[in-house]
PDB file of C-alpha atoms in Angstrom:
ATOM      1  CA  MET A   1      33.677  37.880  77.439  1.00  0.00           C
ATOM      2  CA  ALA A   2      31.298  35.038  77.025  1.00  0.00           C
ATOM      3  CA  SER A   3      32.905  34.065  73.745  1.00  0.00           C
ATOM      4  CA  VAL A   4      36.388  33.893  75.123  1.00  0.00           C
ATOM      5  CA  THR A   5      37.804  30.416  75.683  1.00  0.00           C
ATOM      6  CA  PRO A   6      39.473  29.742  79.016  1.00  0.00           C
ATOM      7  CA  GLY A   7      43.269  29.706  78.693  1.00  0.00           C
ATOM      8  CA  SER A   8      43.174  31.128  75.145  1.00  0.00           C
ATOM      9  CA  ALA A   9      45.041  34.098  73.716  1.00  0.00           C
ATOM     10  CA  GLY A  10      41.770  35.966  74.012  1.00  0.00           C
ATOM     11  CA  ALA A  11      41.760  35.347  77.753  1.00  0.00           C
ATOM     12  CA  TRP A  12      45.244  36.811  78.062  1.00  0.00           C
ATOM     13  CA  ILE A  13      44.278  39.837  75.986  1.00  0.00           C
ATOM     14  CA  ALA A  14      41.236  40.358  78.180  1.00  0.00           C
ATOM     15  CA  GLY A  15      43.380  40.071  81.311  1.00  0.00           C
ATOM     16  CA  ALA A  16      45.856  42.665  79.986  1.00  0.00           C
ATOM     17  CA  ARG A  17      42.946  45.190  79.736  1.00  0.00           C
ATOM     18  CA  LEU A  18      44.217  47.000  76.646  1.00  0.00           C
ATOM     19  CA  ARG A  19      41.732  49.816  77.027  1.00  0.00           C
ATOM     20  CA  THR A  20      43.698  51.055  80.078  1.00  0.00           C
ATOM     21  CA  LEU A  21      46.978  51.392  78.161  1.00  0.00           C
ATOM     22  CA  PRO A  22      46.330  55.003  77.002  1.00  0.00           C
ATOM     23  CA  ALA A  23      46.738  55.961  80.669  1.00  0.00           C
ATOM     24  CA  ALA A  24      50.350  54.679  80.516  1.00  0.00           C
ATOM     25  CA  ALA A  25      51.105  55.960  76.982  1.00  0.00           C
ATOM     26  CA  GLY A  26      49.733  59.540  77.447  1.00  0.00           C
ATOM     27  CA  PRO A  27      52.261  60.774  79.972  1.00  0.00           C
ATOM     28  CA  VAL A  28      55.195  59.227  78.080  1.00  0.00           C
ATOM     29  CA  LEU A  29      54.053  60.924  74.883  1.00  0.00           C
ATOM     30  CA  ALA A  30      53.870  64.226  76.735  1.00  0.00           C
ATOM     31  CA  GLY A  31      57.409  63.797  78.064  1.00  0.00           C
ATOM     32  CA  GLY A  32      58.631  62.971  74.592  1.00  0.00           C
ATOM     33  CA  GLY A  33      57.026  66.081  73.231  1.00  0.00           C
ATOM     34  CA  LEU A  34      58.781  68.215  75.849  1.00  0.00           C
ATOM     35  CA  ALA A  35      62.103  66.546  75.033  1.00  0.00           C
ATOM     36  CA  TRP A  36      61.547  67.444  71.352  1.00  0.00           C
ATOM     37  CA  LYS A  37      60.775  71.073  72.293  1.00  0.00           C
ATOM     38  CA  ASP A  38      63.995  71.175  74.303  1.00  0.00           C
ATOM     39  CA  GLY A  39      66.068  69.843  71.427  1.00  0.00           C
ATOM     40  CA  GLY A  40      66.922  66.553  73.132  1.00  0.00           C
ATOM     41  CA  PHE A  41      64.461  63.994  71.751  1.00  0.00           C
ATOM     42  CA  ALA A  42      66.065  60.564  71.554  1.00  0.00           C
ATOM     43  CA  VAL A  43      64.199  57.788  69.798  1.00  0.00           C
ATOM     44  CA  ALA A  44      65.614  54.770  71.675  1.00  0.00           C
ATOM     45  CA  PRO A  45      65.144  56.105  75.206  1.00  0.00           C
ATOM     46  CA  PHE A  46      61.669  57.399  74.328  1.00  0.00           C
ATOM     47  CA  LEU A  47      60.548  54.016  72.880  1.00  0.00           C
ATOM     48  CA  ALA A  48      62.052  52.181  75.816  1.00  0.00           C
ATOM     49  CA  ALA A  49      60.239  54.435  78.227  1.00  0.00           C
ATOM     50  CA  LEU A  50      57.007  53.805  76.374  1.00  0.00           C
ATOM     51  CA  GLY A  51      57.571  50.077  76.340  1.00  0.00           C
ATOM     52  CA  ALA A  52      58.338  49.920  80.032  1.00  0.00           C
ATOM     53  CA  ALA A  53      55.283  52.014  80.913  1.00  0.00           C
ATOM     54  CA  LEU A  54      52.987  49.744  78.926  1.00  0.00           C
ATOM     55  CA  LEU A  55      54.518  46.617  80.396  1.00  0.00           C
ATOM     56  CA  ILE A  56      54.178  47.933  83.950  1.00  0.00           C
ATOM     57  CA  GLN A  57      50.554  48.817  83.243  1.00  0.00           C
ATOM     58  CA  ILE A  58      49.831  45.323  81.934  1.00  0.00           C
ATOM     59  CA  GLY A  59      51.633  43.829  84.872  1.00  0.00           C
ATOM     60  CA  THR A  60      49.555  45.995  87.206  1.00  0.00           C
ATOM     61  CA  ASN A  61      46.360  44.813  85.611  1.00  0.00           C
ATOM     62  CA  PHE A  62      47.272  41.175  86.039  1.00  0.00           C
ATOM     63  CA  ALA A  63      48.475  41.746  89.604  1.00  0.00           C
ATOM     64  CA  ASN A  64      45.273  43.550  90.578  1.00  0.00           C
ATOM     65  CA  ASP A  65      43.178  40.821  88.914  1.00  0.00           C
ATOM     66  CA  TYR A  66      44.932  38.219  90.991  1.00  0.00           C
ATOM     67  CA  SER A  67      44.998  40.126  94.312  1.00  0.00           C
ATOM     68  CA  ASP A  68      41.402  41.350  94.185  1.00  0.00           C
ATOM     69  CA  PHE A  69      40.246  37.779  93.486  1.00  0.00           C
ATOM     70  CA  ALA A  70      42.366  36.394  96.289  1.00  0.00           C
ATOM     71  CA  ARG A  71      41.004  38.962  98.735  1.00  0.00           C
ATOM     72  CA  GLY A  72      37.377  38.360  97.690  1.00  0.00           C
ATOM     73  CA  ALA A  73      36.868  41.808  96.195  1.00  0.00           C
ATOM     74  CA  ASP A  74      36.013  40.367  92.741  1.00  0.00           C
ATOM     75  CA  THR A  75      32.829  38.358  92.856  1.00  0.00           C
ATOM     76  CA  ALA A  76      29.946  37.457  90.542  1.00  0.00           C
ATOM     77  CA  ASP A  77      28.335  40.733  91.577  1.00  0.00           C
ATOM     78  CA  ARG A  78      31.100  42.752  89.889  1.00  0.00           C
ATOM     79  CA  LEU A  79      29.624  45.595  87.839  1.00  0.00           C
ATOM     80  CA  GLY A  80      32.676  46.219  85.599  1.00  0.00           C
ATOM     81  CA  THR A  81      34.095  44.099  82.842  1.00  0.00           C
ATOM     82  CA  PRO A  82      34.565  40.639  84.296  1.00  0.00           C
ATOM     83  CA  ARG A  83      38.100  39.876  85.560  1.00  0.00           C
ATOM     84  CA  VAL A  84      39.689  36.861  84.026  1.00  0.00           C
ATOM     85  CA  THR A  85      40.471  35.070  87.314  1.00  0.00           C
ATOM     86  CA  GLN A  86      36.989  35.551  88.744  1.00  0.00           C
ATOM     87  CA  ALA A  87      35.407  34.613  85.436  1.00  0.00           C
ATOM     88  CA  GLY A  88      37.463  31.393  85.251  1.00  0.00           C
ATOM     89  CA  LEU A  89      39.197  32.334  82.030  1.00  0.00           C
ATOM     90  CA  LEU A  90      42.593  31.994  83.614  1.00  0.00           C
ATOM     91  CA  THR A  91      43.736  30.351  86.808  1.00  0.00           C
ATOM     92  CA  ALA A  92      44.968  32.460  89.650  1.00  0.00           C
ATOM     93  CA  ALA A  93      48.485  30.896  89.264  1.00  0.00           C
ATOM     94  CA  ALA A  94      48.503  31.756  85.544  1.00  0.00           C
ATOM     95  CA  VAL A  95      47.472  35.386  86.187  1.00  0.00           C
ATOM     96  CA  ARG A  96      50.189  35.683  88.809  1.00  0.00           C
ATOM     97  CA  ARG A  97      52.744  34.339  86.345  1.00  0.00           C
ATOM     98  CA  GLY A  98      51.435  36.877  83.740  1.00  0.00           C
ATOM     99  CA  ALA A  99      52.079  39.728  86.180  1.00  0.00           C
ATOM    100  CA  ALA A 100      55.560  38.380  86.920  1.00  0.00           C
ATOM    101  CA  VAL A 101      56.487  38.018  83.216  1.00  0.00           C
ATOM    102  CA  SER A 102      55.165  41.582  82.511  1.00  0.00           C
ATOM    103  CA  PHE A 103      57.218  43.111  85.266  1.00  0.00           C
ATOM    104  CA  ALA A 104      60.274  41.037  84.334  1.00  0.00           C
ATOM    105  CA  LEU A 105      60.092  42.330  80.733  1.00  0.00           C
ATOM    106  CA  ALA A 106      59.716  45.853  82.121  1.00  0.00           C
ATOM    107  CA  VAL A 107      62.821  45.346  84.161  1.00  0.00           C
ATOM    108  CA  ALA A 108      64.679  44.070  81.096  1.00  0.00           C
ATOM    109  CA  VAL A 109      63.768  47.300  79.241  1.00  0.00           C
ATOM    110  CA  GLY A 110      64.536  49.259  82.402  1.00  0.00           C
ATOM    111  CA  VAL A 111      68.146  47.977  82.396  1.00  0.00           C
ATOM    112  CA  TYR A 112      68.747  49.890  79.218  1.00  0.00           C
ATOM    113  CA  LEU A 113      66.976  52.993  80.619  1.00  0.00           C
ATOM    114  CA  ALA A 114      69.132  52.747  83.762  1.00  0.00           C
ATOM    115  CA  ILE A 115      72.295  52.675  81.633  1.00  0.00           C
ATOM    116  CA  VAL A 116      71.074  55.836  79.853  1.00  0.00           C
ATOM    117  CA  GLY A 117      69.591  57.743  82.806  1.00  0.00           C
ATOM    118  CA  GLY A 118      71.404  56.334  85.855  1.00  0.00           C
ATOM    119  CA  TRP A 119      70.188  55.826  89.360  1.00  0.00           C
ATOM    120  CA  PRO A 120      67.186  58.131  89.262  1.00  0.00           C
ATOM    121  CA  ILE A 121      65.634  55.908  86.590  1.00  0.00           C
ATOM    122  CA  VAL A 122      66.446  52.788  88.719  1.00  0.00           C
ATOM    123  CA  TRP A 123      64.519  54.180  91.642  1.00  0.00           C
ATOM    124  CA  ILE A 124      61.604  55.241  89.478  1.00  0.00           C
ATOM    125  CA  GLY A 125      61.388  51.790  87.921  1.00  0.00           C
ATOM    126  CA  VAL A 126      61.691  49.879  91.146  1.00  0.00           C
ATOM    127  CA  GLY A 127      59.243  52.232  92.899  1.00  0.00           C
ATOM    128  CA  SER A 128      56.714  51.891  90.089  1.00  0.00           C
ATOM    129  CA  ILE A 129      56.701  48.092  90.156  1.00  0.00           C
ATOM    130  CA  LEU A 130      56.518  48.007  93.982  1.00  0.00           C
ATOM    131  CA  LEU A 131      53.545  50.377  93.978  1.00  0.00           C
ATOM    132  CA  ALA A 132      51.889  48.388  91.249  1.00  0.00           C
ATOM    133  CA  VAL A 133      52.134  45.133  93.207  1.00  0.00           C
ATOM    134  CA  CYS A 134      51.163  46.750  96.532  1.00  0.00           C
ATOM    135  CA  TYR A 135      48.185  48.503  95.150  1.00  0.00           C
ATOM    136  CA  THR A 136      45.895  45.569  95.846  1.00  0.00           C
ATOM    137  CA  GLY A 137      48.533  43.045  97.016  1.00  0.00           C
ATOM    138  CA  GLY A 138      50.940  42.588  99.920  1.00  0.00           C
ATOM    139  CA  PRO A 139      50.280  42.889 103.599  1.00  0.00           C
ATOM    140  CA  TRP A 140      48.907  46.429 103.445  1.00  0.00           C
ATOM    141  CA  PRO A 141      47.331  47.098 100.021  1.00  0.00           C
ATOM    142  CA  TYR A 142      47.183  50.853  99.881  1.00  0.00           C
ATOM    143  CA  GLY A 143      44.427  50.828  97.249  1.00  0.00           C
ATOM    144  CA  TYR A 144      42.198  49.344 100.016  1.00  0.00           C
ATOM    145  CA  HIS A 145      42.927  52.306 102.216  1.00  0.00           C
ATOM    146  CA  GLY A 146      42.046  55.213  99.897  1.00  0.00           C
ATOM    147  CA  LEU A 147      45.552  56.041  98.693  1.00  0.00           C
ATOM    148  CA  GLY A 148      45.206  54.736  95.158  1.00  0.00           C
ATOM    149  CA  ASP A 149      44.206  58.109  93.745  1.00  0.00           C
ATOM    150  CA  LEU A 150      47.307  59.875  95.058  1.00  0.00           C
ATOM    151  CA  ALA A 151      49.612  57.144  93.841  1.00  0.00           C
ATOM    152  CA  VAL A 152      48.165  57.242  90.289  1.00  0.00           C
ATOM    153  CA  LEU A 153      48.370  61.021  90.205  1.00  0.00           C
ATOM    154  CA  ILE A 154      52.011  61.008  91.072  1.00  0.00           C
ATOM    155  CA  LEU A 155      53.141  57.914  89.102  1.00  0.00           C
ATOM    156  CA  PHE A 156      51.163  58.573  85.877  1.00  0.00           C
ATOM    157  CA  GLY A 157      51.791  62.283  86.239  1.00  0.00           C
ATOM    158  CA  PRO A 158      54.911  64.161  87.294  1.00  0.00           C
ATOM    159  CA  ILE A 159      57.052  60.985  87.529  1.00  0.00           C
ATOM    160  CA  ALA A 160      56.074  59.585  84.190  1.00  0.00           C
ATOM    161  CA  VAL A 161      56.351  62.796  82.255  1.00  0.00           C
ATOM    162  CA  ALA A 162      59.461  64.165  83.999  1.00  0.00           C
ATOM    163  CA  GLY A 163      61.077  60.759  83.984  1.00  0.00           C
ATOM    164  CA  THR A 164      60.609  60.418  80.172  1.00  0.00           C
ATOM    165  CA  HIS A 165      62.025  63.873  79.726  1.00  0.00           C
ATOM    166  CA  TYR A 166      64.951  63.154  82.046  1.00  0.00           C
ATOM    167  CA  VAL A 167      66.003  59.950  80.372  1.00  0.00           C
ATOM    168  CA  GLN A 168      66.440  61.859  77.120  1.00  0.00           C
ATOM    169  CA  LEU A 169      68.076  65.074  78.395  1.00  0.00           C
ATOM    170  CA  SER A 170      69.534  64.045  81.769  1.00  0.00           C
ATOM    171  CA  ARG A 171      67.987  66.942  83.658  1.00  0.00           C
ATOM    172  CA  TRP A 172      64.837  67.570  85.672  1.00  0.00           C
ATOM    173  CA  ALA A 173      62.578  70.255  84.264  1.00  0.00           C
ATOM    174  CA  PRO A 174      59.916  72.073  86.294  1.00  0.00           C
ATOM    175  CA  GLU A 175      57.751  72.404  83.188  1.00  0.00           C
ATOM    176  CA  ALA A 176      57.773  68.595  82.861  1.00  0.00           C
ATOM    177  CA  LEU A 177      56.307  68.329  86.398  1.00  0.00           C
ATOM    178  CA  LEU A 178      53.505  70.765  85.468  1.00  0.00           C
ATOM    179  CA  ALA A 179      52.737  68.734  82.356  1.00  0.00           C
ATOM    180  CA  GLY A 180      52.680  65.703  84.510  1.00  0.00           C
ATOM    181  CA  LEU A 181      50.010  67.271  86.687  1.00  0.00           C
ATOM    182  CA  GLY A 182      47.729  67.450  83.623  1.00  0.00           C
ATOM    183  CA  ALA A 183      48.393  63.933  82.459  1.00  0.00           C
ATOM    184  CA  GLY A 184      48.197  62.537  85.949  1.00  0.00           C
ATOM    185  CA  ALA A 185      44.875  64.215  86.618  1.00  0.00           C
ATOM    186  CA  LEU A 186      43.239  62.429  83.784  1.00  0.00           C
ATOM    187  CA  ALA A 187      44.851  59.110  84.621  1.00  0.00           C
ATOM    188  CA  THR A 188      43.517  59.492  88.132  1.00  0.00           C
ATOM    189  CA  ALA A 189      40.078  60.252  86.695  1.00  0.00           C
ATOM    190  CA  ILE A 190      40.092  56.820  85.166  1.00  0.00           C
ATOM    191  CA  LEU A 191      40.498  55.255  88.582  1.00  0.00           C
ATOM    192  CA  VAL A 192      37.824  57.607  90.030  1.00  0.00           C
ATOM    193  CA  VAL A 193      35.218  56.396  87.507  1.00  0.00           C
ATOM    194  CA  ASN A 194      36.180  52.798  88.312  1.00  0.00           C
ATOM    195  CA  ASN A 195      35.870  53.331  92.096  1.00  0.00           C
ATOM    196  CA  LEU A 196      32.650  55.371  91.720  1.00  0.00           C
ATOM    197  CA  ARG A 197      31.092  52.386  89.852  1.00  0.00           C
ATOM    198  CA  ASP A 198      32.274  49.929  92.479  1.00  0.00           C
ATOM    199  CA  ILE A 199      31.367  51.861  95.652  1.00  0.00           C
ATOM    200  CA  THR A 200      28.805  49.331  96.823  1.00  0.00           C
ATOM    201  CA  THR A 201      30.712  46.136  96.050  1.00  0.00           C
ATOM    202  CA  ASP A 202      34.024  47.583  97.271  1.00  0.00           C
ATOM    203  CA  ALA A 203      32.483  48.635 100.554  1.00  0.00           C
ATOM    204  CA  ALA A 204      30.971  45.153 100.992  1.00  0.00           C
ATOM    205  CA  ALA A 205      34.369  43.624 100.387  1.00  0.00           C
ATOM    206  CA  GLY A 206      36.130  45.929 102.877  1.00  0.00           C
ATOM    207  CA  LYS A 207      37.918  47.804 100.087  1.00  0.00           C
ATOM    208  CA  ARG A 208      37.935  51.359 101.461  1.00  0.00           C
ATOM    209  CA  THR A 209      38.783  53.320  98.315  1.00  0.00           C
ATOM    210  CA  LEU A 210      38.623  57.088  98.409  1.00  0.00           C
ATOM    211  CA  ALA A 211      35.250  56.938  96.640  1.00  0.00           C
ATOM    212  CA  VAL A 212      33.914  54.624  99.416  1.00  0.00           C
ATOM    213  CA  ARG A 213      35.241  56.997 102.044  1.00  0.00           C
ATOM    214  CA  ILE A 214      33.894  60.319 100.617  1.00  0.00           C
ATOM    215  CA  GLY A 215      30.760  58.943  98.855  1.00  0.00           C
ATOM    216  CA  PRO A 216      29.352  59.273  95.319  1.00  0.00           C
ATOM    217  CA  SER A 217      28.542  62.988  95.371  1.00  0.00           C
ATOM    218  CA  ALA A 218      32.037  64.061  96.371  1.00  0.00           C
ATOM    219  CA  THR A 219      33.519  61.521  93.986  1.00  0.00           C
ATOM    220  CA  ARG A 220      31.649  63.181  91.081  1.00  0.00           C
ATOM    221  CA  VAL A 221      33.086  66.523  92.167  1.00  0.00           C
ATOM    222  CA  GLN A 222      36.558  64.924  92.311  1.00  0.00           C
ATOM    223  CA  TYR A 223      36.214  63.621  88.747  1.00  0.00           C
ATOM    224  CA  SER A 224      35.051  67.084  87.532  1.00  0.00           C
ATOM    225  CA  LEU A 225      38.000  68.774  89.212  1.00  0.00           C
ATOM    226  CA  LEU A 226      40.527  66.352  87.679  1.00  0.00           C
ATOM    227  CA  VAL A 227      39.200  67.045  84.215  1.00  0.00           C
ATOM    228  CA  ALA A 228      39.331  70.736  84.926  1.00  0.00           C
ATOM    229  CA  VAL A 229      42.970  70.565  86.059  1.00  0.00           C
ATOM    230  CA  ALA A 230      43.912  68.827  82.813  1.00  0.00           C
ATOM    231  CA  ALA A 231      42.212  71.568  80.840  1.00  0.00           C
ATOM    232  CA  VAL A 232      43.889  74.401  82.817  1.00  0.00           C
ATOM    233  CA  VAL A 233      47.440  73.074  82.832  1.00  0.00           C
ATOM    234  CA  PRO A 234      48.334  73.869  79.130  1.00  0.00           C
ATOM    235  CA  PRO A 235      47.224  77.513  79.365  1.00  0.00           C
ATOM    236  CA  VAL A 236      49.279  77.922  82.569  1.00  0.00           C
ATOM    237  CA  GLY A 237      52.344  76.530  80.875  1.00  0.00           C
ATOM    238  CA  VAL A 238      51.864  78.770  77.824  1.00  0.00           C
ATOM    239  CA  LEU A 239      51.386  81.891  79.938  1.00  0.00           C
ATOM    240  CA  ALA A 240      54.478  81.033  81.928  1.00  0.00           C
ATOM    241  CA  GLY A 241      56.434  81.005  78.616  1.00  0.00           C
ATOM    242  CA  TRP A 242      57.393  77.318  79.060  1.00  0.00           C
ATOM    243  CA  TRP A 243      55.396  75.844  76.158  1.00  0.00           C
ATOM    244  CA  PRO A 244      54.379  76.853  72.613  1.00  0.00           C
ATOM    245  CA  ALA A 245      50.744  77.818  71.968  1.00  0.00           C
ATOM    246  CA  GLY A 246      50.261  74.544  70.169  1.00  0.00           C
ATOM    247  CA  THR A 247      50.153  72.723  73.491  1.00  0.00           C
ATOM    248  CA  LEU A 248      46.711  74.270  74.030  1.00  0.00           C
ATOM    249  CA  LEU A 249      45.565  71.374  71.814  1.00  0.00           C
ATOM    250  CA  ALA A 250      45.823  69.275  74.985  1.00  0.00           C
ATOM    251  CA  SER A 251      43.120  71.452  76.635  1.00  0.00           C
ATOM    252  CA  GLY A 252      40.960  70.642  73.669  1.00  0.00           C
ATOM    253  CA  ALA A 253      41.454  66.996  74.360  1.00  0.00           C
ATOM    254  CA  THR A 254      39.392  67.345  77.589  1.00  0.00           C
ATOM    255  CA  LEU A 255      36.386  67.883  75.366  1.00  0.00           C
ATOM    256  CA  PHE A 256      36.458  64.100  74.878  1.00  0.00           C
ATOM    257  CA  ALA A 257      35.611  63.913  78.600  1.00  0.00           C
ATOM    258  CA  ALA A 258      32.322  65.778  78.144  1.00  0.00           C
ATOM    259  CA  ALA A 259      30.342  62.615  77.522  1.00  0.00           C
ATOM    260  CA  PRO A 260      31.766  60.634  80.465  1.00  0.00           C
ATOM    261  CA  LEU A 261      31.383  63.735  82.702  1.00  0.00           C
ATOM    262  CA  ARG A 262      27.702  63.777  81.856  1.00  0.00           C
ATOM    263  CA  VAL A 263      27.348  60.084  82.627  1.00  0.00           C
ATOM    264  CA  VAL A 264      29.233  60.515  85.912  1.00  0.00           C
ATOM    265  CA  TRP A 265      26.708  63.102  87.014  1.00  0.00           C
ATOM    266  CA  THR A 266      23.521  61.522  85.682  1.00  0.00           C
ATOM    267  CA  TYR A 267      23.969  57.757  85.775  1.00  0.00           C
ATOM    268  CA  GLU A 268      21.391  55.544  87.470  1.00  0.00           C
ATOM    269  CA  ASP A 269      22.782  52.113  86.654  1.00  0.00           C
ATOM    270  CA  PRO A 270      26.515  51.952  87.688  1.00  0.00           C
ATOM    271  CA  ARG A 271      27.172  49.658  84.730  1.00  0.00           C
ATOM    272  CA  THR A 272      26.847  52.633  82.406  1.00  0.00           C
ATOM    273  CA  LEU A 273      30.046  53.949  83.991  1.00  0.00           C
ATOM    274  CA  ASN A 274      31.997  51.231  82.093  1.00  0.00           C
ATOM    275  CA  ALA A 275      31.706  53.303  78.887  1.00  0.00           C
ATOM    276  CA  ALA A 276      32.709  56.430  80.788  1.00  0.00           C
ATOM    277  CA  LEU A 277      35.781  54.670  82.124  1.00  0.00           C
ATOM    278  CA  ALA A 278      36.874  53.737  78.583  1.00  0.00           C
ATOM    279  CA  ALA A 279      36.201  57.217  77.338  1.00  0.00           C
ATOM    280  CA  THR A 280      38.252  58.757  80.079  1.00  0.00           C
ATOM    281  CA  ALA A 281      41.169  56.437  79.227  1.00  0.00           C
ATOM    282  CA  ARG A 282      40.970  57.540  75.655  1.00  0.00           C
ATOM    283  CA  THR A 283      40.921  61.177  76.774  1.00  0.00           C
ATOM    284  CA  THR A 284      44.090  60.558  78.749  1.00  0.00           C
ATOM    285  CA  GLY A 285      45.869  59.198  75.699  1.00  0.00           C
ATOM    286  CA  ALA A 286      44.602  62.032  73.501  1.00  0.00           C
ATOM    287  CA  TRP A 287      45.781  64.624  76.040  1.00  0.00           C
ATOM    288  CA  GLY A 288      49.308  63.284  75.947  1.00  0.00           C
ATOM    289  CA  LEU A 289      49.339  62.897  72.173  1.00  0.00           C
ATOM    290  CA  LEU A 290      48.006  66.410  71.484  1.00  0.00           C
ATOM    291  CA  PHE A 291      50.321  67.915  74.006  1.00  0.00           C
ATOM    292  CA  ALA A 292      53.270  66.243  72.263  1.00  0.00           C
ATOM    293  CA  VAL A 293      52.017  67.442  68.854  1.00  0.00           C
ATOM    294  CA  GLY A 294      51.701  70.943  70.238  1.00  0.00           C
ATOM    295  CA  CYS A 295      55.281  70.869  71.359  1.00  0.00           C
ATOM    296  CA  LEU A 296      56.337  70.457  67.693  1.00  0.00           C
ATOM    297  CA  TRP A 297      55.104  73.911  66.755  1.00  0.00           C
TER     298      TRP A 297
END
């Protein structure tokens, strides 16, 4: 980001971390595909769910940027893409405002979703924003205590997929929860790569992520298992008679994780995991998209 001017639009784009957005979009796409299969696809609620998910993800990125800097977890020794607060591209106050605006816009979209879906959607929205803020912020940031992986698995998995399905059909579907397991596994794999790369710097900053707690070898196994779960979920759903055979396309999407999987197991310089992180995010988006396409068959 050496060419980015402090305070510019480019700085805000960098802070939004657009490459993470497939993690938010993939589960919503999967939920929309299931709604189509069940004959209840509704354009407006689907687009609203997608917009809210993207806004919450952007708000989370700004909130984490601010909180990690404030807690001293982001320093000049950072191995990942430089954070905009630590790099001096945006002031801490500006990044905090960016998070607040993103969440406020998500709430505005959420009002419509709440009207359509009722109280379950209200609790999902409020819970998602609270967990986003408290991941690295608040008096007890759960991301610093090894609970980030579980939160991502649940929020970006069953809740996101089943919630998107629910807001269109007004019913909870067990097959949506299963699809959420596949989408959530890949979304969690993104965080796993990030935490694997940052084991040394996180440990030094007192950030006890799950990767710090279990070590690099077990974290590699965790990443591999998450990819495997995403590959296995579509065949399970097809065999159960819940989904059409076309959803097996989603299993094929996990082939995009082959390259990052190899990097995760063979890297010597942790910086090479940056490319693996981006590739895993793309895999997450591809899984959701191909799952949705498969539901059309």
